[in-house]
mmCIF file of C-alpha atoms and ligand atoms in Angstrom:
data_model
loop_
_atom_site.group_PDB
_atom_site.id
_atom_site.type_symbol
_atom_site.label_atom_id
_atom_site.label_comp_id
_atom_site.label_asym_id
_atom_site.label_seq_id
_atom_site.Cartn_x
_atom_site.Cartn_y
_atom_site.Cartn_z
ATOM 1 C CA MET A 2 11.614 -132.480 -3.314
ATOM 2 C CA THR A 3 11.067 -130.402 -6.395
ATOM 3 C CA THR A 4 13.425 -128.852 -7.122
ATOM 4 C CA LEU A 5 10.475 -104.778 -9.249
ATOM 5 C CA THR A 6 10.934 -98.392 -11.949
ATOM 6 C CA ALA A 7 11.422 -96.791 -9.348
ATOM 7 C CA GLU A 8 11.786 -99.635 -6.915
ATOM 8 C CA PRO A 9 9.051 -99.933 -4.329
ATOM 9 C CA LEU A 10 9.750 -98.328 -0.999
ATOM 10 C CA PRO A 11 11.324 -100.612 1.577
ATOM 11 C CA ASP A 12 8.097 -100.874 3.534
ATOM 12 C CA SER A 13 5.933 -101.906 0.593
ATOM 13 C CA LEU A 14 6.976 -105.533 0.906
ATOM 14 C CA VAL A 15 5.648 -105.528 4.463
ATOM 15 C CA ALA A 16 2.436 -103.879 3.259
ATOM 16 C CA ARG A 17 1.992 -106.666 0.715
ATOM 17 C CA LEU A 18 2.127 -109.306 3.439
ATOM 18 C CA ALA A 19 -1.278 -108.084 4.661
ATOM 19 C CA LEU A 20 -0.258 -108.763 8.272
ATOM 20 C CA THR A 21 -3.070 -109.258 10.732
ATOM 21 C CA ASP A 22 -0.838 -109.011 13.815
ATOM 22 C CA GLN A 23 -0.325 -105.290 14.510
ATOM 23 C CA GLY A 24 2.512 -105.934 16.959
ATOM 24 C CA LEU A 25 4.501 -107.776 14.306
ATOM 25 C CA ALA A 26 3.733 -105.109 11.691
ATOM 26 C CA ASP A 27 5.041 -102.402 14.058
ATOM 27 C CA ARG A 28 8.169 -104.359 14.982
ATOM 28 C CA LEU A 29 8.951 -104.955 11.307
ATOM 29 C CA GLN A 30 8.475 -101.300 10.382
ATOM 30 C CA HIS A 31 10.737 -100.177 13.220
ATOM 31 C CA GLY A 32 13.261 -102.923 12.561
ATOM 32 C CA LEU A 33 13.471 -102.035 8.873
ATOM 33 C CA ALA A 34 13.914 -98.350 9.704
ATOM 34 C CA ASP A 35 16.738 -99.195 12.144
ATOM 35 C CA ALA A 36 18.367 -101.514 9.618
ATOM 36 C CA GLU A 37 18.134 -98.785 6.965
ATOM 37 C CA THR A 38 19.829 -96.286 9.262
ATOM 38 C CA ARG A 39 22.655 -98.741 9.998
ATOM 39 C CA LEU A 40 23.020 -99.655 6.333
ATOM 40 C CA ARG A 41 23.431 -96.021 5.282
ATOM 41 C CA GLU A 42 25.715 -95.170 8.221
ATOM 42 C CA VAL A 43 28.002 -98.105 7.582
ATOM 43 C CA ALA A 44 28.137 -97.591 3.801
ATOM 44 C CA ALA A 45 28.985 -93.889 4.156
ATOM 45 C CA ASP A 46 31.520 -94.458 6.952
ATOM 46 C CA VAL A 47 34.602 -93.417 4.978
ATOM 47 C CA PRO A 48 36.594 -90.153 5.136
ATOM 48 C CA ASN A 49 36.420 -89.387 1.396
ATOM 49 C CA ALA A 50 33.095 -87.617 0.701
ATOM 50 C CA LEU A 51 32.930 -88.776 -2.922
ATOM 51 C CA VAL A 52 33.539 -92.402 -1.965
ATOM 52 C CA ALA A 53 30.830 -92.041 0.696
ATOM 53 C CA GLU A 54 28.425 -90.694 -1.942
ATOM 54 C CA TRP A 55 29.264 -93.451 -4.432
ATOM 55 C CA SER A 56 28.905 -96.073 -1.700
ATOM 56 C CA ARG A 57 25.429 -94.835 -0.829
ATOM 57 C CA TYR A 58 24.288 -94.460 -4.434
ATOM 58 C CA LEU A 59 22.742 -97.873 -5.058
ATOM 59 C CA ILE A 60 21.491 -98.129 -1.484
ATOM 60 C CA ASP A 61 19.685 -94.786 -1.836
ATOM 61 C CA ALA A 62 18.261 -95.863 -5.210
ATOM 62 C CA GLY A 63 16.022 -98.354 -3.433
ATOM 63 C CA GLY A 64 15.470 -102.070 -3.469
ATOM 64 C CA LYS A 65 12.885 -104.291 -1.919
ATOM 65 C CA ARG A 66 14.916 -104.897 1.256
ATOM 66 C CA LEU A 67 13.789 -108.509 1.125
ATOM 67 C CA ARG A 68 16.896 -109.762 2.923
ATOM 68 C CA PRO A 69 16.681 -107.351 5.891
ATOM 69 C CA LEU A 70 13.004 -108.295 6.222
ATOM 70 C CA LEU A 71 13.974 -111.972 6.357
ATOM 71 C CA VAL A 72 16.548 -111.258 9.076
ATOM 72 C CA LEU A 73 13.836 -109.552 11.150
ATOM 73 C CA LEU A 74 11.295 -112.316 10.580
ATOM 74 C CA ALA A 75 13.779 -115.047 11.553
ATOM 75 C CA ALA A 76 14.675 -113.120 14.725
ATOM 76 C CA GLU A 77 10.989 -113.243 15.711
ATOM 77 C CA PHE A 78 11.468 -116.935 16.561
ATOM 78 C CA GLY A 79 13.919 -115.994 19.333
ATOM 79 C CA ALA A 80 13.269 -114.993 22.911
ATOM 80 C CA ALA A 81 11.443 -111.727 23.609
ATOM 81 C CA ALA A 82 13.258 -108.585 22.511
ATOM 82 C CA SER A 83 16.112 -107.594 24.772
ATOM 83 C CA GLU A 84 18.407 -104.554 24.833
ATOM 84 C CA ASP A 85 21.211 -106.679 23.451
ATOM 85 C CA ARG A 86 19.156 -108.143 20.609
ATOM 86 C CA SER A 87 17.721 -104.760 19.620
ATOM 87 C CA ASP A 88 21.174 -103.679 18.375
ATOM 88 C CA ARG A 89 22.282 -106.955 16.906
ATOM 89 C CA VAL A 90 19.264 -107.612 14.703
ATOM 90 C CA PRO A 91 19.413 -104.352 12.682
ATOM 91 C CA ASP A 92 23.183 -104.846 12.323
ATOM 92 C CA ALA A 93 22.584 -108.354 10.990
ATOM 93 C CA ALA A 94 19.979 -106.976 8.571
ATOM 94 C CA ALA A 95 22.409 -104.280 7.366
ATOM 95 C CA LEU A 96 25.161 -106.876 6.986
ATOM 96 C CA VAL A 97 23.134 -109.092 4.649
ATOM 97 C CA GLU A 98 21.917 -106.143 2.566
ATOM 98 C CA LEU A 99 25.505 -104.864 2.230
ATOM 99 C CA ILE A 100 26.601 -108.204 0.770
ATOM 100 C CA HIS A 101 23.620 -108.078 -1.565
ATOM 101 C CA VAL A 102 24.391 -104.550 -2.806
ATOM 102 C CA ALA A 103 28.080 -105.481 -3.183
ATOM 103 C CA SER A 104 27.103 -108.436 -5.343
ATOM 104 C CA LEU A 105 24.830 -106.237 -7.481
ATOM 105 C CA HIS A 106 27.741 -103.879 -8.254
ATOM 106 C CA HIS A 107 29.801 -106.838 -9.402
ATOM 107 C CA ASP A 108 26.886 -108.448 -11.206
ATOM 108 C CA ASP A 109 26.187 -105.279 -13.198
ATOM 109 C CA VAL A 110 29.827 -105.213 -14.311
ATOM 110 C CA MET A 111 29.618 -108.864 -15.336
ATOM 111 C CA ASP A 112 26.291 -108.420 -17.158
ATOM 112 C CA GLY A 113 27.119 -105.013 -18.653
ATOM 113 C CA ALA A 114 23.813 -103.823 -17.136
ATOM 114 C CA LEU A 115 23.013 -100.170 -17.734
ATOM 115 C CA THR A 116 20.271 -99.825 -15.135
ATOM 116 C CA ARG A 117 19.625 -101.059 -11.633
ATOM 117 C CA HIS A 118 16.747 -100.080 -9.350
ATOM 118 C CA GLY A 119 15.544 -97.720 -12.083
ATOM 119 C CA VAL A 120 18.740 -95.612 -12.105
ATOM 120 C CA PRO A 121 21.965 -95.970 -14.116
ATOM 121 C CA SER A 122 24.049 -98.786 -12.632
ATOM 122 C CA ALA A 123 27.223 -97.652 -10.851
ATOM 123 C CA SER A 124 29.280 -99.246 -13.631
ATOM 124 C CA ALA A 125 27.338 -97.289 -16.288
ATOM 125 C CA ARG A 126 27.739 -94.090 -14.279
ATOM 126 C CA TRP A 127 31.331 -94.249 -13.030
ATOM 127 C CA GLY A 128 32.812 -97.156 -14.955
ATOM 128 C CA ASN A 129 33.656 -100.755 -14.189
ATOM 129 C CA ARG A 130 36.748 -99.939 -12.155
ATOM 130 C CA ALA A 131 34.732 -97.846 -9.692
ATOM 131 C CA ALA A 132 31.874 -100.380 -9.545
ATOM 132 C CA VAL A 133 34.228 -103.279 -8.771
ATOM 133 C CA GLN A 134 35.880 -101.346 -5.949
ATOM 134 C CA LEU A 135 32.529 -100.198 -4.564
ATOM 135 C CA GLY A 136 31.421 -103.830 -4.458
ATOM 136 C CA ASN A 137 34.674 -104.788 -2.721
ATOM 137 C CA ARG A 138 34.317 -101.991 -0.208
ATOM 138 C CA LEU A 139 30.740 -102.879 0.761
ATOM 139 C CA LEU A 140 31.631 -106.559 1.044
ATOM 140 C CA ILE A 141 34.554 -105.770 3.332
ATOM 141 C CA ARG A 142 32.377 -103.458 5.423
ATOM 142 C CA ALA A 143 29.899 -106.343 5.775
ATOM 143 C CA GLY A 144 32.788 -108.490 7.025
ATOM 144 C CA ARG A 145 33.543 -105.964 9.752
ATOM 145 C CA LEU A 146 29.906 -105.965 10.857
ATOM 146 C CA ALA A 147 29.955 -109.764 10.933
ATOM 147 C CA ALA A 148 33.041 -109.709 13.172
ATOM 148 C CA ASP A 149 31.115 -107.578 15.671
ATOM 149 C CA LEU A 150 28.281 -110.125 15.628
ATOM 150 C CA GLY A 151 30.465 -113.098 16.524
ATOM 151 C CA ASP A 152 32.355 -116.066 15.148
ATOM 152 C CA GLU A 153 29.299 -117.985 13.986
ATOM 153 C CA VAL A 154 28.088 -115.031 11.904
ATOM 154 C CA VAL A 155 31.579 -114.663 10.369
ATOM 155 C CA ARG A 156 31.530 -118.357 9.483
ATOM 156 C CA LEU A 157 28.033 -118.203 7.989
ATOM 157 C CA GLN A 158 28.932 -115.118 5.971
ATOM 158 C CA GLY A 159 32.069 -116.795 4.614
ATOM 159 C CA VAL A 160 30.161 -119.885 3.523
ATOM 160 C CA ALA A 161 27.456 -117.824 1.791
ATOM 161 C CA ALA A 162 29.931 -115.480 0.043
ATOM 162 C CA GLU A 163 31.862 -118.469 -1.258
ATOM 163 C CA ARG A 164 28.647 -119.963 -2.640
ATOM 164 C CA LEU A 165 27.741 -116.646 -4.286
ATOM 165 C CA VAL A 166 31.016 -116.488 -6.142
ATOM 166 C CA ARG A 167 30.937 -120.199 -6.966
ATOM 167 C CA GLY A 168 27.472 -119.747 -8.476
ATOM 168 C CA GLN A 169 28.679 -116.915 -10.683
ATOM 169 C CA LEU A 170 31.714 -118.914 -11.782
ATOM 170 C CA ARG A 171 29.628 -122.011 -12.573
ATOM 171 C CA GLU A 172 27.285 -119.813 -14.599
ATOM 172 C CA LEU A 173 30.340 -118.745 -16.610
ATOM 173 C CA THR A 174 31.794 -122.230 -17.084
ATOM 174 C CA GLY A 175 28.465 -123.743 -18.144
ATOM 175 C CA ALA A 176 27.445 -127.342 -17.489
ATOM 176 C CA ALA A 177 30.212 -129.896 -16.995
ATOM 177 C CA ALA A 178 30.578 -132.717 -19.530
ATOM 178 C CA GLY A 179 27.602 -135.058 -19.124
ATOM 179 C CA GLU A 180 25.775 -132.710 -16.724
ATOM 180 C CA SER A 181 22.242 -131.777 -17.706
ATOM 181 C CA PRO A 182 21.791 -128.050 -18.395
ATOM 182 C CA LEU A 183 18.812 -128.006 -16.028
ATOM 183 C CA THR A 184 20.760 -129.581 -13.150
ATOM 184 C CA HIS A 185 23.553 -127.106 -13.797
ATOM 185 C CA HIS A 186 21.112 -124.214 -13.798
ATOM 186 C CA PHE A 187 19.505 -125.178 -10.496
ATOM 187 C CA THR A 188 22.923 -125.564 -8.850
ATOM 188 C CA VAL A 189 23.882 -122.121 -10.114
ATOM 189 C CA ILE A 190 20.758 -120.387 -8.833
ATOM 190 C CA ALA A 191 20.904 -122.152 -5.474
ATOM 191 C CA ASP A 192 24.462 -120.856 -5.063
ATOM 192 C CA LYS A 193 24.179 -117.383 -6.551
ATOM 193 C CA THR A 194 20.797 -116.415 -5.075
ATOM 194 C CA ALA A 195 19.406 -118.853 -2.509
ATOM 195 C CA SER A 196 22.678 -118.761 -0.524
ATOM 196 C CA LEU A 197 22.207 -115.117 0.472
ATOM 197 C CA ILE A 198 18.475 -115.386 1.088
ATOM 198 C CA SER A 199 19.099 -118.389 3.313
ATOM 199 C CA LEU A 200 21.953 -116.520 5.021
ATOM 200 C CA ALA A 201 19.519 -113.754 5.981
ATOM 201 C CA LEU A 202 17.355 -116.269 7.832
ATOM 202 C CA ARG A 203 20.300 -118.063 9.431
ATOM 203 C CA VAL A 204 21.923 -114.858 10.637
ATOM 204 C CA GLY A 205 18.636 -113.387 11.909
ATOM 205 C CA GLY A 206 17.936 -116.568 13.846
ATOM 206 C CA THR A 207 21.485 -116.856 15.157
ATOM 207 C CA VAL A 208 21.797 -113.315 16.514
ATOM 208 C CA ALA A 209 18.370 -113.578 18.167
ATOM 209 C CA GLY A 210 19.217 -116.858 19.914
ATOM 210 C CA VAL A 211 16.696 -118.968 17.991
ATOM 211 C CA PRO A 212 17.112 -122.696 18.814
ATOM 212 C CA VAL A 213 19.315 -124.541 16.304
ATOM 213 C CA PRO A 214 16.596 -126.849 14.825
ATOM 214 C CA ALA A 215 14.418 -123.807 14.114
ATOM 215 C CA VAL A 216 17.362 -121.978 12.487
ATOM 216 C CA ARG A 217 17.846 -125.049 10.315
ATOM 217 C CA ALA A 218 14.180 -125.011 9.238
ATOM 218 C CA LEU A 219 14.385 -121.282 8.512
ATOM 219 C CA ALA A 220 17.510 -121.829 6.414
ATOM 220 C CA GLU A 221 15.780 -124.580 4.441
ATOM 221 C CA TYR A 222 12.832 -122.247 3.819
ATOM 222 C CA GLY A 223 15.377 -119.677 2.598
ATOM 223 C CA GLU A 224 16.932 -122.103 0.146
ATOM 224 C CA TYR A 225 13.517 -122.722 -1.445
ATOM 225 C CA LEU A 226 12.470 -119.081 -1.313
ATOM 226 C CA GLY A 227 15.761 -118.194 -3.012
ATOM 227 C CA ILE A 228 14.961 -120.494 -5.914
ATOM 228 C CA VAL A 229 11.458 -118.990 -6.164
ATOM 229 C CA PHE A 230 13.043 -115.523 -6.157
ATOM 230 C CA GLN A 231 15.547 -116.325 -8.904
ATOM 231 C CA LEU A 232 13.034 -118.170 -11.103
ATOM 232 C CA SER A 233 10.652 -115.221 -10.879
ATOM 233 C CA ASP A 234 13.605 -112.918 -11.694
ATOM 234 C CA ASP A 235 14.415 -115.040 -14.744
ATOM 235 C CA LEU A 236 10.807 -114.762 -15.913
ATOM 236 C CA LEU A 237 10.788 -111.013 -15.359
ATOM 237 C CA ASP A 238 13.749 -110.696 -17.718
ATOM 238 C CA PHE A 239 11.436 -111.249 -20.642
ATOM 239 C CA VAL A 240 7.872 -110.736 -19.351
ATOM 240 C CA ALA A 241 8.297 -107.581 -17.239
ATOM 241 C CA ASP A 242 7.743 -104.025 -18.310
ATOM 242 C CA PRO A 243 11.167 -102.354 -17.820
ATOM 243 C CA ALA A 244 9.375 -99.280 -16.424
ATOM 244 C CA GLU A 245 8.087 -101.440 -13.597
ATOM 245 C CA SER A 246 11.037 -103.790 -13.090
ATOM 246 C CA GLY A 247 13.706 -101.062 -13.121
ATOM 247 C CA LYS A 248 15.917 -103.216 -15.352
ATOM 248 C CA ASP A 249 16.327 -103.542 -19.116
ATOM 249 C CA ALA A 250 14.387 -106.371 -20.799
ATOM 250 C CA GLY A 251 16.414 -109.282 -22.106
ATOM 251 C CA ILE A 252 19.485 -108.465 -19.986
ATOM 252 C CA ASP A 253 20.118 -112.139 -19.269
ATOM 253 C CA LEU A 254 20.009 -112.872 -22.995
ATOM 254 C CA ALA A 255 22.374 -109.993 -23.664
ATOM 255 C CA ALA A 256 24.763 -111.505 -21.127
ATOM 256 C CA GLY A 257 24.433 -114.938 -22.720
ATOM 257 C CA VAL A 258 22.865 -116.428 -19.568
ATOM 258 C CA ARG A 259 20.612 -119.391 -20.259
ATOM 259 C CA THR A 260 17.955 -118.981 -17.605
ATOM 260 C CA LEU A 261 15.302 -121.597 -16.878
ATOM 261 C CA PRO A 262 12.736 -120.213 -19.371
ATOM 262 C CA VAL A 263 15.418 -120.156 -22.068
ATOM 263 C CA LEU A 264 16.402 -123.759 -21.326
ATOM 264 C CA LEU A 265 12.743 -124.807 -21.401
ATOM 265 C CA ALA A 266 12.077 -122.983 -24.687
ATOM 266 C CA LEU A 267 15.147 -124.603 -26.243
ATOM 267 C CA SER A 268 13.904 -128.043 -25.201
ATOM 268 C CA GLU A 269 10.696 -127.627 -27.254
ATOM 269 C CA ASP A 270 10.443 -129.204 -30.707
ATOM 270 C CA GLY A 271 9.749 -127.035 -33.717
ATOM 271 C CA PRO A 272 10.951 -124.037 -35.702
ATOM 272 C CA ARG A 273 10.731 -121.512 -32.843
ATOM 273 C CA ALA A 274 13.115 -123.508 -30.653
ATOM 274 C CA ALA A 275 15.449 -123.993 -33.622
ATOM 275 C CA GLU A 276 15.441 -120.251 -34.356
ATOM 276 C CA LEU A 277 16.104 -119.428 -30.692
ATOM 277 C CA SER A 278 18.938 -121.922 -30.630
ATOM 278 C CA ARG A 279 20.504 -120.305 -33.728
ATOM 279 C CA LEU A 280 20.165 -116.850 -32.178
ATOM 280 C CA LEU A 281 21.839 -117.967 -28.959
ATOM 281 C CA GLU A 282 24.582 -120.136 -30.353
ATOM 282 C CA GLY A 283 26.984 -117.207 -30.693
ATOM 283 C CA GLY A 284 26.904 -116.508 -26.924
ATOM 284 C CA PRO A 285 25.839 -113.092 -25.586
ATOM 285 C CA LEU A 286 23.056 -111.520 -27.654
ATOM 286 C CA VAL A 287 24.428 -108.036 -27.889
ATOM 287 C CA ASP A 288 22.542 -107.109 -31.040
ATOM 288 C CA GLU A 289 19.274 -105.378 -30.100
ATOM 289 C CA GLY A 290 17.241 -106.783 -33.035
ATOM 290 C CA GLY A 291 18.311 -110.325 -32.187
ATOM 291 C CA ARG A 292 17.516 -109.782 -28.540
ATOM 292 C CA ARG A 293 14.039 -108.467 -29.361
ATOM 293 C CA ARG A 294 13.387 -111.493 -31.561
ATOM 294 C CA ALA A 295 14.596 -113.859 -28.811
ATOM 295 C CA VAL A 296 12.241 -112.171 -26.321
ATOM 296 C CA GLU A 297 9.366 -112.620 -28.846
ATOM 297 C CA LEU A 298 10.219 -116.295 -29.295
ATOM 298 C CA LEU A 299 10.308 -116.818 -25.541
ATOM 299 C CA ARG A 300 6.992 -115.052 -25.077
ATOM 300 C CA SER A 301 5.313 -117.226 -27.707
ATOM 301 C CA SER A 302 6.716 -120.509 -26.321
ATOM 302 C CA THR A 303 5.409 -122.709 -23.521
ATOM 303 C CA ALA A 304 8.453 -121.731 -21.421
ATOM 304 C CA GLU A 305 6.633 -119.207 -19.262
ATOM 305 C CA ALA A 306 3.842 -121.640 -18.335
ATOM 306 C CA ARG A 307 6.306 -124.456 -17.610
ATOM 307 C CA ALA A 308 8.609 -122.218 -15.588
ATOM 308 C CA ARG A 309 5.615 -120.986 -13.571
ATOM 309 C CA GLU A 310 4.689 -124.576 -12.743
ATOM 310 C CA LEU A 311 8.183 -125.223 -11.394
ATOM 311 C CA LEU A 312 8.107 -121.926 -9.543
ATOM 312 C CA HIS A 313 4.867 -122.948 -7.900
ATOM 313 C CA SER A 314 6.283 -126.275 -6.826
ATOM 314 C CA TYR A 315 9.285 -124.602 -5.121
ATOM 315 C CA ALA A 316 6.899 -122.151 -3.467
ATOM 316 C CA THR A 317 5.045 -125.124 -1.981
ATOM 317 C CA ASP A 318 8.347 -126.596 -0.737
ATOM 318 C CA ALA A 319 9.169 -123.264 0.921
ATOM 319 C CA ARG A 320 5.855 -123.180 2.795
ATOM 320 C CA ASP A 321 6.257 -126.836 3.805
ATOM 321 C CA ALA A 322 9.648 -126.076 5.352
ATOM 322 C CA LEU A 323 7.847 -123.836 7.860
ATOM 323 C CA SER A 324 5.573 -126.579 9.187
ATOM 324 C CA ASP A 325 7.621 -127.560 12.270
ATOM 325 C CA LEU A 326 8.288 -124.000 13.387
ATOM 326 C CA PRO A 327 6.339 -122.558 16.325
ATOM 327 C CA ASP A 328 3.136 -120.885 15.250
ATOM 328 C CA VAL A 329 4.176 -117.282 15.944
ATOM 329 C CA PRO A 330 2.844 -114.478 13.684
ATOM 330 C CA ALA A 331 6.159 -114.403 11.788
ATOM 331 C CA ARG A 332 5.496 -117.905 10.492
ATOM 332 C CA ALA A 333 2.333 -116.777 8.682
ATOM 333 C CA ALA A 334 4.249 -113.740 7.408
ATOM 334 C CA LEU A 335 6.994 -115.949 5.945
ATOM 335 C CA ALA A 336 4.325 -118.102 4.284
ATOM 336 C CA ALA A 337 2.646 -115.005 2.809
ATOM 337 C CA LEU A 338 6.017 -113.739 1.575
ATOM 338 C CA VAL A 339 6.403 -116.825 -0.605
ATOM 339 C CA GLY A 340 3.275 -115.825 -2.557
ATOM 340 C CA VAL A 341 4.458 -112.221 -2.882
ATOM 341 C CA VAL A 342 7.822 -113.351 -4.295
ATOM 342 C CA GLU A 343 6.212 -115.933 -6.570
ATOM 343 C CA HIS A 344 3.900 -113.356 -8.138
ATOM 344 C CA ARG A 345 6.181 -110.317 -8.085
ATOM 345 C CA THR A 346 6.235 -107.965 -11.041
ATOM 346 C CA SER A 347 9.394 -106.079 -10.141
HETATM 347 C C1 LIG B 426 21.996 -111.253 -9.762
HETATM 348 O O1 LIG B 426 21.769 -112.252 -10.711
HETATM 349 C C2 LIG B 426 23.301 -111.548 -9.069
HETATM 350 C C3 LIG B 426 23.468 -112.386 -8.065
HETATM 351 C C4 LIG B 426 22.306 -113.082 -7.504
HETATM 352 C C5 LIG B 426 24.776 -112.685 -7.422
HETATM 353 C C6 LIG B 426 25.954 -111.960 -7.977
HETATM 354 C C7 LIG B 426 27.218 -112.420 -7.336
HETATM 355 C C8 LIG B 426 28.425 -112.014 -7.725
HETATM 356 C C9 LIG B 426 28.620 -111.048 -8.841
HETATM 357 C C10 LIG B 426 29.635 -112.536 -7.031
HETATM 358 C C11 LIG B 426 30.304 -111.443 -6.231
HETATM 359 C C12 LIG B 426 29.855 -111.580 -4.861
HETATM 360 C C13 LIG B 426 30.090 -110.723 -3.848
HETATM 361 C C14 LIG B 426 29.769 -111.181 -2.501
HETATM 362 C C15 LIG B 426 30.653 -109.344 -4.008
HETATM 363 P P1 LIG B 426 21.043 -111.928 -12.065
HETATM 364 O O2 LIG B 426 22.016 -111.306 -13.007
HETATM 365 O O3 LIG B 426 20.394 -113.172 -12.503
HETATM 366 O O4 LIG B 426 19.905 -110.939 -11.607
HETATM 367 P P2 LIG B 426 19.572 -109.418 -12.032
HETATM 368 O O5 LIG B 426 18.497 -109.588 -13.033
HETATM 369 O O6 LIG B 426 19.070 -108.753 -10.768
HETATM 370 O O7 LIG B 426 20.814 -108.801 -12.567
HETATM 371 MG MG1 LIG B 427 22.382 -109.405 -13.550
#
């Protein structure tokens, strides 16, 4: 094992899969539209009009809707669509996206991020107190949806939410004594990112009655895809054009987060690594000049090439995890999605 502005429209991820099966393409488009309707209904389901507007803000701003798409693709491995399933799958997709949006509100508070999905973050717009409560509200709303989907979904959601928070906390504490920074980093990204991506696949499979061994394979795929997603996100922090990514450049550096490319650049010998180390030793790089210099040092190091190699190896692991699944059109779509995530530019 080895170890996106205006955001694109929700359907652009499906378009990039270049699906050859028209039936699957249609089901995904309809499923995503239904999930979107549920997501917006549930988020805005509150008597106070301003709270409803604030709750919808980041959802309306966009996002790739990767997690809802994964829910729908996992559900494809279940029995043929039934009346019952047709309601449960979009609810499951909305549930996972709600947790994701909730975590973004909290993440933007933690990172002091000014933009998200190409618009001011909720914390920049209404302050940290509002953003924290919006995150709480969406998370709790997700919990209510989970309760309607059954005990197993509640359990899965609890496990994933705990991992999310644990990942964030471990990022804050840094590596334990004697733990390698790289091992620490991979544990953090598995918990803070892969947990939710894997949850999407588990929940989609569970609500659609997919056999347990197949749900397990889908979840394993999700764990690898999650790492690919986070590593490509870490690269985008310093290689992406903010106009395309919808986020400020160097935000991870500003927050003092040592992502994989940073760890790799620091492990090089020579004056550039030493300069980067000096710049980062004071913690968060709040000073804009220092941040720009750190981005330059990263861009001129071998970190990007080495991180891309690792990224590629996890992408291969993700595709391999699909090998025992039945050869339905969704399997090829999941394989294609790995390449899209690996090479994303936003
Ligand atoms: C983005 O990471 C953030 C996450 C993947 C998870 C954030 C989780 C929390 C804040 C814990 C709270 C959880 C819940 C369920 C409310 P990033 O900063 O590396 O990515 P970015 O570039 O998109 O900001
Ligand atoms: Mg962040």
